[in-house]
Coordinates of C-alpha atoms in Angstrom, one line a residue:
M1 CA -14.7 -33.9 -28.7
T2 CA -17.7 -32.3 -27.0
Q3 CA -16.8 -29.4 -24.7
Q4 CA -17.7 -30.0 -21.1
P5 CA -20.6 -27.8 -19.9
S6 CA -19.7 -25.2 -17.3
P7 CA -20.9 -25.8 -13.7
Y8 CA -23.8 -23.3 -13.7
Q9 CA -24.7 -23.4 -17.4
E10 CA -28.1 -25.1 -16.7
Y11 CA -29.1 -22.5 -14.2
A12 CA -27.6 -19.4 -15.9
H13 CA -30.9 -17.8 -16.7
L14 CA -32.7 -18.2 -13.4
R15 CA -32.1 -14.7 -12.2
K16 CA -32.4 -13.0 -15.6
S17 CA -33.8 -9.5 -15.8
K18 CA -36.7 -8.8 -18.2
F19 CA -34.5 -5.9 -19.3
G20 CA -32.3 -8.1 -21.5
L21 CA -28.9 -7.7 -23.1
D22 CA -30.5 -6.9 -26.4
R23 CA -31.5 -3.6 -24.9
H24 CA -27.8 -2.8 -24.7
G25 CA -27.3 -3.8 -28.3
L26 CA -25.7 -7.1 -27.4
Q27 CA -27.2 -10.1 -29.3
R28 CA -24.6 -12.4 -30.7
Y29 CA -23.0 -13.5 -27.5
K30 CA -22.9 -17.2 -26.6
K31 CA -24.6 -17.4 -23.2
A32 CA -25.4 -15.0 -20.5
Y33 CA -24.9 -16.0 -16.8
W34 CA -27.3 -13.8 -14.8
N35 CA -26.7 -12.8 -11.2
L36 CA -24.9 -15.9 -9.9
P37 CA -24.6 -16.7 -6.2
T38 CA -21.1 -16.5 -4.8
E39 CA -20.6 -20.2 -4.9
A40 CA -21.4 -20.4 -8.6
Y41 CA -19.1 -17.5 -9.4
Y42 CA -16.3 -19.5 -7.7
E43 CA -17.1 -22.6 -9.7
E44 CA -17.2 -20.8 -13.0
S45 CA -14.0 -18.8 -12.2
V46 CA -12.0 -22.0 -11.4
F47 CA -13.6 -23.9 -14.3
R48 CA -12.5 -21.2 -16.7
G49 CA -9.0 -21.0 -15.3
E50 CA -9.5 -17.5 -14.0
G51 CA -8.8 -18.1 -10.3
K52 CA -7.5 -20.4 -7.7
L53 CA -8.6 -21.1 -4.1
T54 CA -6.3 -20.2 -1.3
K55 CA -6.3 -21.3 2.4
G56 CA -9.4 -20.2 4.1
G57 CA -11.4 -19.9 0.9
P58 CA -10.5 -16.6 -0.9
L59 CA -10.4 -16.7 -4.7
I60 CA -7.1 -15.5 -6.0
V61 CA -7.0 -13.8 -9.5
R62 CA -4.7 -11.9 -11.7
S63 CA -5.7 -8.6 -13.4
G64 CA -3.3 -9.0 -16.3
Q65 CA -0.8 -6.4 -17.5
H66 CA -2.6 -3.6 -15.6
T67 CA -2.4 -3.9 -11.8
A68 CA -3.6 -0.3 -11.2
R69 CA -5.8 2.3 -12.9
A70 CA -4.9 3.2 -16.4
A71 CA -5.6 7.0 -15.8
S72 CA -4.2 8.1 -19.2
D73 CA -6.6 5.8 -21.0
K74 CA -9.8 7.1 -19.5
F75 CA -12.0 9.4 -21.6
I76 CA -15.5 11.0 -21.3
V77 CA -17.6 11.2 -24.4
K78 CA -18.4 14.8 -25.4
E79 CA -22.1 15.0 -26.2
D80 CA -24.8 17.6 -26.0
T81 CA -26.5 16.5 -22.8
S82 CA -23.5 16.7 -20.5
Q83 CA -20.7 18.7 -22.1
D84 CA -21.6 22.0 -20.5
D85 CA -21.5 20.5 -17.0
I86 CA -18.1 18.8 -17.2
S87 CA -14.8 20.4 -16.2
W88 CA -12.8 19.3 -19.2
G89 CA -9.0 18.9 -18.6
E90 CA -6.4 16.5 -17.3
Y91 CA -8.8 14.0 -15.9
N92 CA -11.9 14.6 -17.9
V93 CA -10.5 14.2 -21.4
P94 CA -13.1 14.6 -24.2
Y95 CA -13.8 11.7 -26.6
P96 CA -15.7 12.0 -29.9
E97 CA -19.2 10.6 -29.8
E98 CA -18.9 9.0 -33.2
Q99 CA -15.7 7.2 -32.2
F100 CA -17.5 5.8 -29.2
G101 CA -20.1 4.2 -31.5
Q102 CA -17.3 2.6 -33.6
V103 CA -15.6 1.2 -30.5
F104 CA -18.9 -0.2 -29.3
Q105 CA -19.5 -2.0 -32.7
Q106 CA -16.0 -3.5 -32.5
L107 CA -16.7 -4.6 -28.9
E108 CA -20.0 -6.2 -30.0
A109 CA -18.2 -8.1 -32.7
Y110 CA -15.6 -9.2 -30.2
L111 CA -18.3 -10.6 -27.8
Q112 CA -19.8 -12.7 -30.5
G113 CA -19.7 -16.3 -29.4
R114 CA -18.4 -15.5 -25.9
D115 CA -20.1 -16.2 -22.5
L116 CA -21.0 -13.1 -20.5
F117 CA -21.6 -12.6 -16.8
V118 CA -24.2 -10.1 -15.8
Q119 CA -24.5 -8.7 -12.3
D120 CA -27.3 -6.3 -11.5
G121 CA -27.4 -4.1 -8.4
F122 CA -27.4 -0.5 -7.1
A123 CA -24.9 2.2 -6.1
G124 CA -26.2 4.0 -3.0
A125 CA -27.7 3.0 0.3
S126 CA -30.1 5.9 0.2
Q127 CA -33.2 4.7 -1.7
A128 CA -34.0 8.3 -2.7
Y129 CA -30.7 8.5 -4.6
Q130 CA -29.9 4.9 -5.6
L131 CA -28.4 4.4 -9.1
P132 CA -29.5 1.1 -10.7
L133 CA -26.4 -0.6 -12.2
R134 CA -25.5 -3.5 -14.5
I135 CA -22.0 -4.9 -14.8
I136 CA -21.4 -7.1 -17.8
S137 CA -18.1 -8.9 -18.1
T138 CA -16.4 -11.7 -20.0
H139 CA -14.8 -12.9 -16.7
A140 CA -16.7 -14.7 -14.0
W141 CA -14.5 -13.3 -11.2
Q142 CA -15.5 -9.8 -12.2
G143 CA -19.1 -10.8 -11.7
L144 CA -18.2 -11.8 -8.2
F145 CA -16.3 -8.6 -7.7
S146 CA -19.4 -6.6 -8.7
R147 CA -21.6 -8.7 -6.4
N148 CA -19.2 -7.9 -3.5
M149 CA -18.9 -4.2 -4.2
F150 CA -22.4 -3.1 -5.0
I151 CA -25.8 -3.5 -3.4
T152 CA -27.8 -6.3 -4.9
P153 CA -31.6 -7.0 -5.0
D154 CA -32.7 -9.2 -2.1
T155 CA -35.5 -11.1 -4.0
L156 CA -35.8 -13.0 -7.3
Q157 CA -38.5 -10.6 -8.3
G158 CA -36.0 -7.7 -7.7
Y159 CA -33.6 -9.3 -10.1
Q160 CA -36.3 -9.9 -12.7
D161 CA -37.6 -6.4 -12.6
H162 CA -34.2 -4.7 -12.5
V163 CA -33.8 -1.9 -15.0
P164 CA -30.3 -0.4 -15.1
E165 CA -29.7 3.3 -15.5
F166 CA -25.9 2.9 -15.8
T167 CA -24.1 -0.1 -17.3
V168 CA -20.4 -1.2 -17.3
I169 CA -19.2 -3.6 -20.0
S170 CA -15.8 -4.9 -19.0
A171 CA -13.9 -7.1 -21.5
P172 CA -10.3 -7.5 -20.1
D173 CA -9.0 -9.1 -23.3
F174 CA -10.6 -6.7 -25.8
K175 CA -8.1 -4.3 -27.3
G176 CA -8.7 -1.0 -28.8
N177 CA -7.0 0.3 -31.9
P178 CA -5.1 3.5 -31.0
Q179 CA -4.9 4.8 -34.6
E180 CA -8.4 3.9 -35.7
N181 CA -10.1 4.7 -32.4
D182 CA -8.2 7.8 -31.4
L183 CA -6.9 6.2 -28.2
N184 CA -3.6 6.5 -26.3
S185 CA -3.1 2.8 -26.3
E186 CA -4.9 -0.5 -26.7
T187 CA -6.4 0.1 -23.2
L188 CA -9.6 2.0 -22.9
I189 CA -12.1 3.3 -20.3
L190 CA -14.8 5.2 -22.2
L191 CA -17.7 6.9 -20.2
N192 CA -20.8 8.0 -22.0
F193 CA -23.2 9.8 -19.7
K194 CA -25.8 10.2 -22.5
K195 CA -26.1 6.4 -23.0
G196 CA -25.4 5.6 -19.3
L197 CA -22.6 3.3 -20.4
V198 CA -18.9 2.7 -19.9
I199 CA -16.7 0.4 -21.9
I200 CA -13.6 -1.1 -20.3
G201 CA -11.1 -2.9 -22.5
N202 CA -7.6 -4.5 -22.2
T203 CA -7.5 -4.3 -18.4
G204 CA -8.8 -6.7 -15.8
Y205 CA -8.1 -4.4 -12.9
G206 CA -11.2 -4.4 -10.7
G207 CA -10.7 -0.8 -9.7
E208 CA -11.7 0.3 -13.2
I209 CA -15.2 -1.0 -12.7
K210 CA -15.5 0.5 -9.2
K211 CA -14.2 3.9 -10.1
S212 CA -16.2 4.1 -13.4
V213 CA -19.4 3.8 -11.3
F214 CA -18.1 6.4 -8.8
T215 CA -17.3 8.8 -11.7
A216 CA -20.9 8.4 -12.9
I217 CA -22.2 9.1 -9.4
N218 CA -20.0 12.2 -9.1
Y219 CA -21.6 13.5 -12.3
L220 CA -25.3 12.7 -11.5
L221 CA -25.9 13.2 -7.8
P222 CA -24.4 16.7 -7.2
K223 CA -26.9 18.0 -9.7
K224 CA -29.5 16.8 -7.2
G225 CA -27.8 18.6 -4.3
V226 CA -26.0 15.5 -2.9
L227 CA -22.4 15.9 -2.1
T228 CA -20.4 13.0 -3.5
M229 CA -17.2 12.2 -1.6
H230 CA -14.1 10.1 -1.9
C231 CA -14.0 9.2 1.8
S232 CA -14.6 6.6 4.4
A233 CA -17.1 7.0 7.2
N234 CA -17.9 5.6 10.6
V235 CA -20.1 6.5 13.6
G236 CA -19.5 6.5 17.3
A237 CA -21.6 5.2 20.2
E238 CA -23.3 8.7 20.5
G239 CA -24.3 8.7 16.9
D240 CA -21.4 11.0 16.0
S241 CA -20.5 10.3 12.3
A242 CA -17.0 11.1 11.0
L243 CA -15.7 11.4 7.4
F244 CA -12.2 10.5 6.3
F245 CA -11.1 12.0 3.0
G246 CA -7.9 10.8 1.3
L247 CA -6.3 9.2 -1.7
S248 CA -5.2 5.6 -1.8
G249 CA -2.5 4.9 0.7
T250 CA -3.3 7.6 3.1
G251 CA -5.3 5.5 5.6
K252 CA -9.0 5.9 4.6
T253 CA -9.7 2.2 5.0
T254 CA -7.3 1.6 7.9
L255 CA -8.4 4.5 10.1
S256 CA -12.1 4.1 9.5
A257 CA -11.9 0.4 10.6
D258 CA -12.2 1.1 14.3
P259 CA -13.8 -1.6 16.5
H260 CA -15.0 1.1 18.9
R261 CA -17.0 2.8 16.1
K262 CA -19.5 1.4 13.6
L263 CA -18.3 1.3 10.0
I264 CA -20.5 3.0 7.4
G265 CA -18.0 2.4 4.5
D266 CA -14.4 2.7 3.6
D267 CA -14.2 4.6 0.3
E268 CA -17.2 6.3 -1.4
H269 CA -20.1 8.2 0.2
G270 CA -22.9 10.7 -0.4
W271 CA -24.2 13.4 2.0
D272 CA -27.8 14.2 1.5
D273 CA -30.3 16.1 3.7
K274 CA -30.6 13.1 6.1
G275 CA -26.9 12.4 6.6
I276 CA -24.2 10.1 5.2
F277 CA -24.8 7.0 3.0
N278 CA -22.4 4.5 1.5
F279 CA -22.4 4.0 -2.3
E280 CA -21.1 0.5 -2.0
D281 CA -21.7 -2.8 -0.2
G282 CA -18.1 -4.0 -0.2
S283 CA -14.5 -3.0 0.3
Y284 CA -11.6 -2.9 -2.1
A285 CA -8.8 -2.7 0.4
K286 CA -5.1 -2.4 -0.4
V287 CA -3.4 -5.3 1.3
I288 CA 0.3 -5.1 0.7
D289 CA 2.2 -5.5 3.9
L290 CA -1.0 -5.9 5.9
S291 CA -0.4 -7.3 9.4
P292 CA -2.7 -8.9 11.8
E293 CA -1.3 -6.8 14.6
D294 CA -1.9 -3.3 13.0
E295 CA -5.1 -4.1 11.0
P296 CA -6.6 -7.3 12.4
D297 CA -10.1 -6.9 11.0
I298 CA -9.0 -6.3 7.4
H299 CA -6.3 -8.9 7.6
A300 CA -9.0 -11.5 8.7
C301 CA -10.9 -10.7 5.5
T302 CA -8.0 -11.9 3.4
H303 CA -8.6 -15.4 4.7
K304 CA -12.4 -15.6 4.3
Y305 CA -14.5 -17.4 1.7
G306 CA -16.0 -14.9 -0.8
T307 CA -13.0 -12.6 -0.7
I308 CA -11.2 -11.9 -4.0
L309 CA -7.5 -11.4 -3.7
E310 CA -6.2 -9.5 -6.7
N311 CA -2.6 -10.0 -7.7
V312 CA -1.6 -11.4 -4.3
I313 CA 1.2 -14.0 -4.2
Y314 CA 0.5 -17.5 -2.9
D315 CA 2.1 -20.8 -2.5
P316 CA 0.5 -23.3 -4.9
V317 CA 1.3 -26.2 -2.7
T318 CA 0.2 -25.0 0.8
R319 CA -2.2 -22.3 -0.6
E320 CA -0.8 -19.9 1.9
I321 CA -0.9 -16.2 0.8
D322 CA 2.0 -13.8 1.2
L323 CA 0.8 -10.3 1.8
F324 CA 4.4 -9.0 1.9
D325 CA 5.4 -10.2 -1.5
D326 CA 5.1 -7.4 -4.1
T327 CA 6.5 -9.4 -7.0
I328 CA 3.5 -8.6 -9.2
T329 CA 2.6 -5.1 -7.7
K330 CA 2.6 -3.1 -4.6
N331 CA -1.1 -2.5 -5.3
T332 CA -2.4 -5.9 -4.2
R333 CA -6.1 -5.7 -3.4
A334 CA -8.9 -7.6 -1.5
S335 CA -12.5 -7.3 -2.5
Y336 CA -14.9 -8.5 0.2
P337 CA -18.5 -7.8 1.4
L338 CA -18.6 -5.1 4.0
H339 CA -20.5 -7.3 6.4
Y340 CA -17.3 -9.3 6.8
I341 CA -16.3 -6.5 9.2
D342 CA -18.2 -7.3 12.3
Y343 CA -18.7 -3.7 13.3
S344 CA -20.1 -2.5 10.0
L345 CA -23.6 -1.0 9.8
P346 CA -26.0 -3.2 7.8
D347 CA -28.0 -0.2 6.5
K348 CA -24.7 1.6 5.6
R349 CA -26.1 5.0 6.8
G350 CA -25.2 7.6 9.4
G351 CA -26.3 11.0 10.6
H352 CA -24.7 14.3 9.7
P353 CA -21.0 14.2 10.7
K354 CA -19.6 16.0 13.6
N355 CA -16.0 15.7 12.4
I356 CA -14.3 15.7 9.0
V357 CA -10.8 14.5 8.6
F358 CA -8.5 15.2 5.6
L359 CA -5.8 12.5 5.4
T360 CA -2.5 13.3 3.6
Y361 CA 0.7 11.5 3.2
D362 CA 3.4 14.2 3.4
A363 CA 6.6 12.9 1.8
Y364 CA 8.3 16.2 2.7
G365 CA 8.1 15.3 6.4
V366 CA 7.2 18.8 7.5
M367 CA 3.5 18.9 8.2
P368 CA 2.2 18.2 11.7
P369 CA 0.5 14.8 12.5
L370 CA -2.7 16.7 13.2
A371 CA -4.1 20.2 12.7
K372 CA -7.5 21.9 13.4
L373 CA -8.8 23.8 10.4
S374 CA -11.2 26.7 10.1
T375 CA -14.0 26.4 7.6
E376 CA -12.1 28.4 5.0
Q377 CA -9.0 26.4 5.6
A378 CA -11.0 23.2 5.2
L379 CA -12.3 24.3 1.9
Y380 CA -8.8 25.4 0.7
H381 CA -7.4 21.9 1.6
F382 CA -10.4 20.2 0.1
I383 CA -9.9 21.9 -3.2
S384 CA -6.1 21.4 -3.0
G385 CA -6.2 17.7 -2.0
F386 CA -2.5 17.5 -1.2
T387 CA -0.9 14.1 -0.7
S388 CA 1.8 11.9 -2.1
K389 CA 0.9 9.1 -4.5
V390 CA 2.2 5.8 -3.2
G391 CA 3.8 3.5 -5.7
G392 CA 1.4 1.0 -7.4
T393 CA -2.0 2.7 -7.0
E394 CA -1.8 4.2 -10.5
A395 CA 0.1 3.2 -13.6
G396 CA 3.3 5.2 -14.0
V397 CA 3.9 6.0 -10.3
G398 CA 7.4 4.9 -9.3
E399 CA 8.8 3.4 -6.1
S400 CA 9.2 6.8 -4.3
P401 CA 6.1 8.7 -3.2
E402 CA 5.3 11.5 -5.7
V403 CA 4.0 14.8 -4.3
T404 CA 0.6 15.5 -5.9
F405 CA -2.5 17.6 -5.6
S406 CA -5.8 15.9 -6.3
A407 CA -8.8 18.2 -6.0
C408 CA -11.5 17.0 -3.6
F409 CA -9.1 14.2 -2.7
G410 CA -10.3 12.4 -5.8
A411 CA -9.6 14.5 -8.9
P412 CA -9.6 11.6 -11.4
F413 CA -13.2 10.8 -10.5
M414 CA -14.6 14.3 -10.1
V415 CA -16.6 15.5 -13.2
H416 CA -17.7 19.0 -12.2
H417 CA -15.3 21.8 -11.3
P418 CA -13.8 21.4 -7.8
A419 CA -15.5 24.6 -6.7
Y420 CA -18.9 22.9 -7.4
Y421 CA -18.2 20.2 -4.8
A422 CA -16.6 22.7 -2.4
N423 CA -19.7 24.9 -2.4
L424 CA -21.8 21.8 -1.4
L425 CA -19.3 21.0 1.3
Q426 CA -19.3 24.5 2.7
E427 CA -23.1 24.4 2.9
K428 CA -23.0 21.1 4.8
I429 CA -20.2 22.2 7.2
E430 CA -21.9 25.5 8.1
Q431 CA -25.3 24.0 8.4
H432 CA -24.2 21.2 10.8
D433 CA -21.4 22.9 12.6
V434 CA -18.8 20.3 11.7
H435 CA -15.2 20.3 13.1
T436 CA -12.5 19.8 10.4
W437 CA -9.1 18.3 10.9
L438 CA -6.0 17.5 8.8
I439 CA -4.0 14.4 9.7
N440 CA -0.6 13.6 8.2
T441 CA -0.1 9.8 7.9
G442 CA 3.2 10.4 6.1
L443 CA 6.7 11.1 7.2
V444 CA 8.2 12.8 10.3
G445 CA 11.8 13.7 11.0
G446 CA 12.8 14.3 7.4
P447 CA 11.8 13.9 3.8
Y448 CA 11.5 10.6 1.9
G449 CA 14.7 8.6 2.3
V450 CA 15.5 10.2 5.7
G451 CA 12.3 10.5 7.7
E452 CA 10.1 7.6 8.9
R453 CA 6.4 7.1 8.6
I454 CA 4.5 8.2 11.7
S455 CA 3.5 5.4 13.9
I456 CA -0.1 4.3 13.3
T457 CA -0.4 4.0 17.1
Y458 CA 0.1 7.8 17.4
T459 CA -2.1 8.5 14.5
R460 CA -4.9 6.5 16.0
A461 CA -4.4 8.2 19.4
L462 CA -4.7 11.7 17.7
L463 CA -7.7 10.6 15.7
T464 CA -9.5 9.2 18.8
A465 CA -8.8 12.4 20.8
A466 CA -10.2 14.5 17.9
L467 CA -13.3 12.5 17.4
N468 CA -14.2 12.2 21.1
G469 CA -13.7 15.9 21.7
D470 CA -10.6 15.7 23.9
L471 CA -8.6 18.0 21.6
L472 CA -11.2 20.7 21.9
N473 CA -10.1 21.3 25.5
V474 CA -6.3 21.7 24.9
P475 CA -4.3 24.7 23.9
F476 CA -3.3 25.1 20.2
R477 CA -0.4 26.9 18.6
E478 CA -0.6 28.4 15.2
D479 CA 1.5 27.0 12.4
P480 CA 3.6 29.8 11.0
Y481 CA 3.1 28.6 7.4
F482 CA -0.4 27.3 7.2
G483 CA -2.0 29.1 10.0
F484 CA -3.9 26.1 11.2
G485 CA -3.9 25.1 14.9
I486 CA -1.7 22.3 16.2
P487 CA -2.5 20.8 19.6
E488 CA 0.1 21.3 22.3
S489 CA -0.6 17.9 23.8
C490 CA -2.6 14.7 23.2
P491 CA -3.0 11.6 25.4
G492 CA -0.7 8.8 24.3
V493 CA 1.4 10.9 21.9
P494 CA 4.9 12.3 22.8
K495 CA 5.0 16.1 22.6
D496 CA 7.9 16.1 20.1
I497 CA 5.7 14.2 17.6
L498 CA 3.4 17.2 17.7
K499 CA 6.3 19.5 16.8
P500 CA 7.7 18.0 13.6
E501 CA 10.5 20.6 13.4
S502 CA 12.0 19.2 16.6
L503 CA 12.5 15.9 14.9
W504 CA 14.7 17.4 12.2
D505 CA 18.5 17.5 12.8
D506 CA 18.9 20.4 10.4
Q507 CA 16.4 23.2 11.2
K508 CA 17.4 25.2 8.2
A509 CA 16.6 22.2 6.0
Y510 CA 13.2 21.9 7.7
H511 CA 12.2 25.4 7.0
R512 CA 13.6 25.2 3.5
K513 CA 11.4 22.2 2.8
Y514 CA 8.4 23.8 4.4
R515 CA 8.7 26.9 2.2
E516 CA 9.1 24.6 -0.9
L517 CA 5.8 22.9 0.0
V518 CA 4.1 26.2 0.5
N519 CA 5.2 27.3 -2.9
K520 CA 3.7 24.1 -4.4
F521 CA 0.4 24.8 -2.7
Q522 CA 0.3 28.4 -4.0
D523 CA 1.2 27.3 -7.5
N524 CA -1.5 24.6 -7.5
I525 CA -4.4 26.7 -6.3
Q526 CA -3.9 29.1 -9.2
R527 CA -5.4 26.4 -11.4
Y528 CA -8.8 27.0 -9.8
A529 CA -8.4 30.5 -8.4
E530 CA -10.8 32.1 -10.9
N531 CA -13.8 30.2 -9.4
I532 CA -12.7 30.3 -5.8
P533 CA -13.8 33.2 -3.4
Q534 CA -10.9 35.3 -2.1
K535 CA -11.7 34.4 1.5
I536 CA -10.8 30.8 0.7
L537 CA -7.7 31.7 -1.2
N538 CA -6.6 33.8 1.8
A539 CA -6.9 30.8 4.0
G540 CA -4.0 29.1 2.2
P541 CA -0.4 28.9 3.4
H542 CA 2.0 31.8 3.1
I543 CA 5.7 32.2 3.8
P544 CA 6.2 34.4 6.9
S545 CA 8.3 37.5 6.5

């Protein structure tokens, strides 16, 4: 029986680049589908059994066994052009160059006779620092994911003339051989800066594509003087940009989505001599327990055509989605174009920020909901990157939040030493006289199991007061452990919320927990102390006598 042709097969070549797949060493594939429109990606995904349509039009897909980043399966090829620049260690694990070649040959053989989906585009809204990209996948929905997430050419000629400088090949069903290929498992994320190539296998999690590109940017752009940041960004009516640093689950996406401010982007940005620019053209928002009351704009995107819902549960009869069902994972995701947020900026750029906010989820329940930082304190907390990992965002993280320190609030994606990025940040803060804040979006009134997560209403009120300058006119008290300033009052926020110790029934337990947290900070910073100025080390917490 003759196999039915796929919906877009006849037109698959129309947006083909002159820089063909043979330039990547790929020649024996079946057919390449180049730069499809959203509608065609939908048709191909449904035709191939990859996705289903849900009410309102989103495409629902499954990422397979991996529903989060496989951090222990990521490696960076150790080669002569980049090895001296990379801070080798827990997150930047070296991989033999010759082994990479063997894996690529195995992948090329695996792709023989298979259809490929190619999406060309750029990372970076600043034309001076744009990185031309190519995402190649065996799955049509990952082509749509890449179209959502990255900036695409706006003309046919732009597609035809596209020459990628960095390429991702994602084959969710391709398995590595741990013994033969020197891997930790059958899953692999292998980055090769010399070749401008990353191979992703045995995982369909969209975040691997997104964060592989981010890792490449974090290697390339700082060498050109651009600070690369794991942060969201927005801008007020007066042109006052703000940055929000934080790991997944701390509120980067939620707090930057403010209808009273224009959204630059929700996750990855660069800071050059002209200001802030987004690396992406889409959002990859966590949507578990998302409510229309607390996050109406993001919630609306989960019901729009063109959105990809990853590992979200739905009713196959009514096609209604259930954002509160974590049967598959707590790390359910939605990928959608940034312009789906009405108040997003089309050019994805903003001026130099007036405020920087570090977001942390304190599972100890001892840190204040907001604190004002000096420059040295800001650099200390930037290098420390304290938070608590929330279950589901990374493979191996359990139900309970796990206290962690992630340098630059994005250690898994930072290639250079944390001090390298901190030096760039210090230059920017001092040059542009930026105010820096620490906001705890975690627990108050006790540690995990006792305390409750601070109300997002209070967090938004504190954030608004910080960004519009109201908090610069109130008295501050000094925290006895961290030395940063805590406001005595804030409009719309009860005073006891600003004094976390008052919410604990057992004061001795509060101070015991706070001292425990200070000790963890002090132990962590020693990992980087050799490269950090003493003035910054002195700005860290201490236990008062």
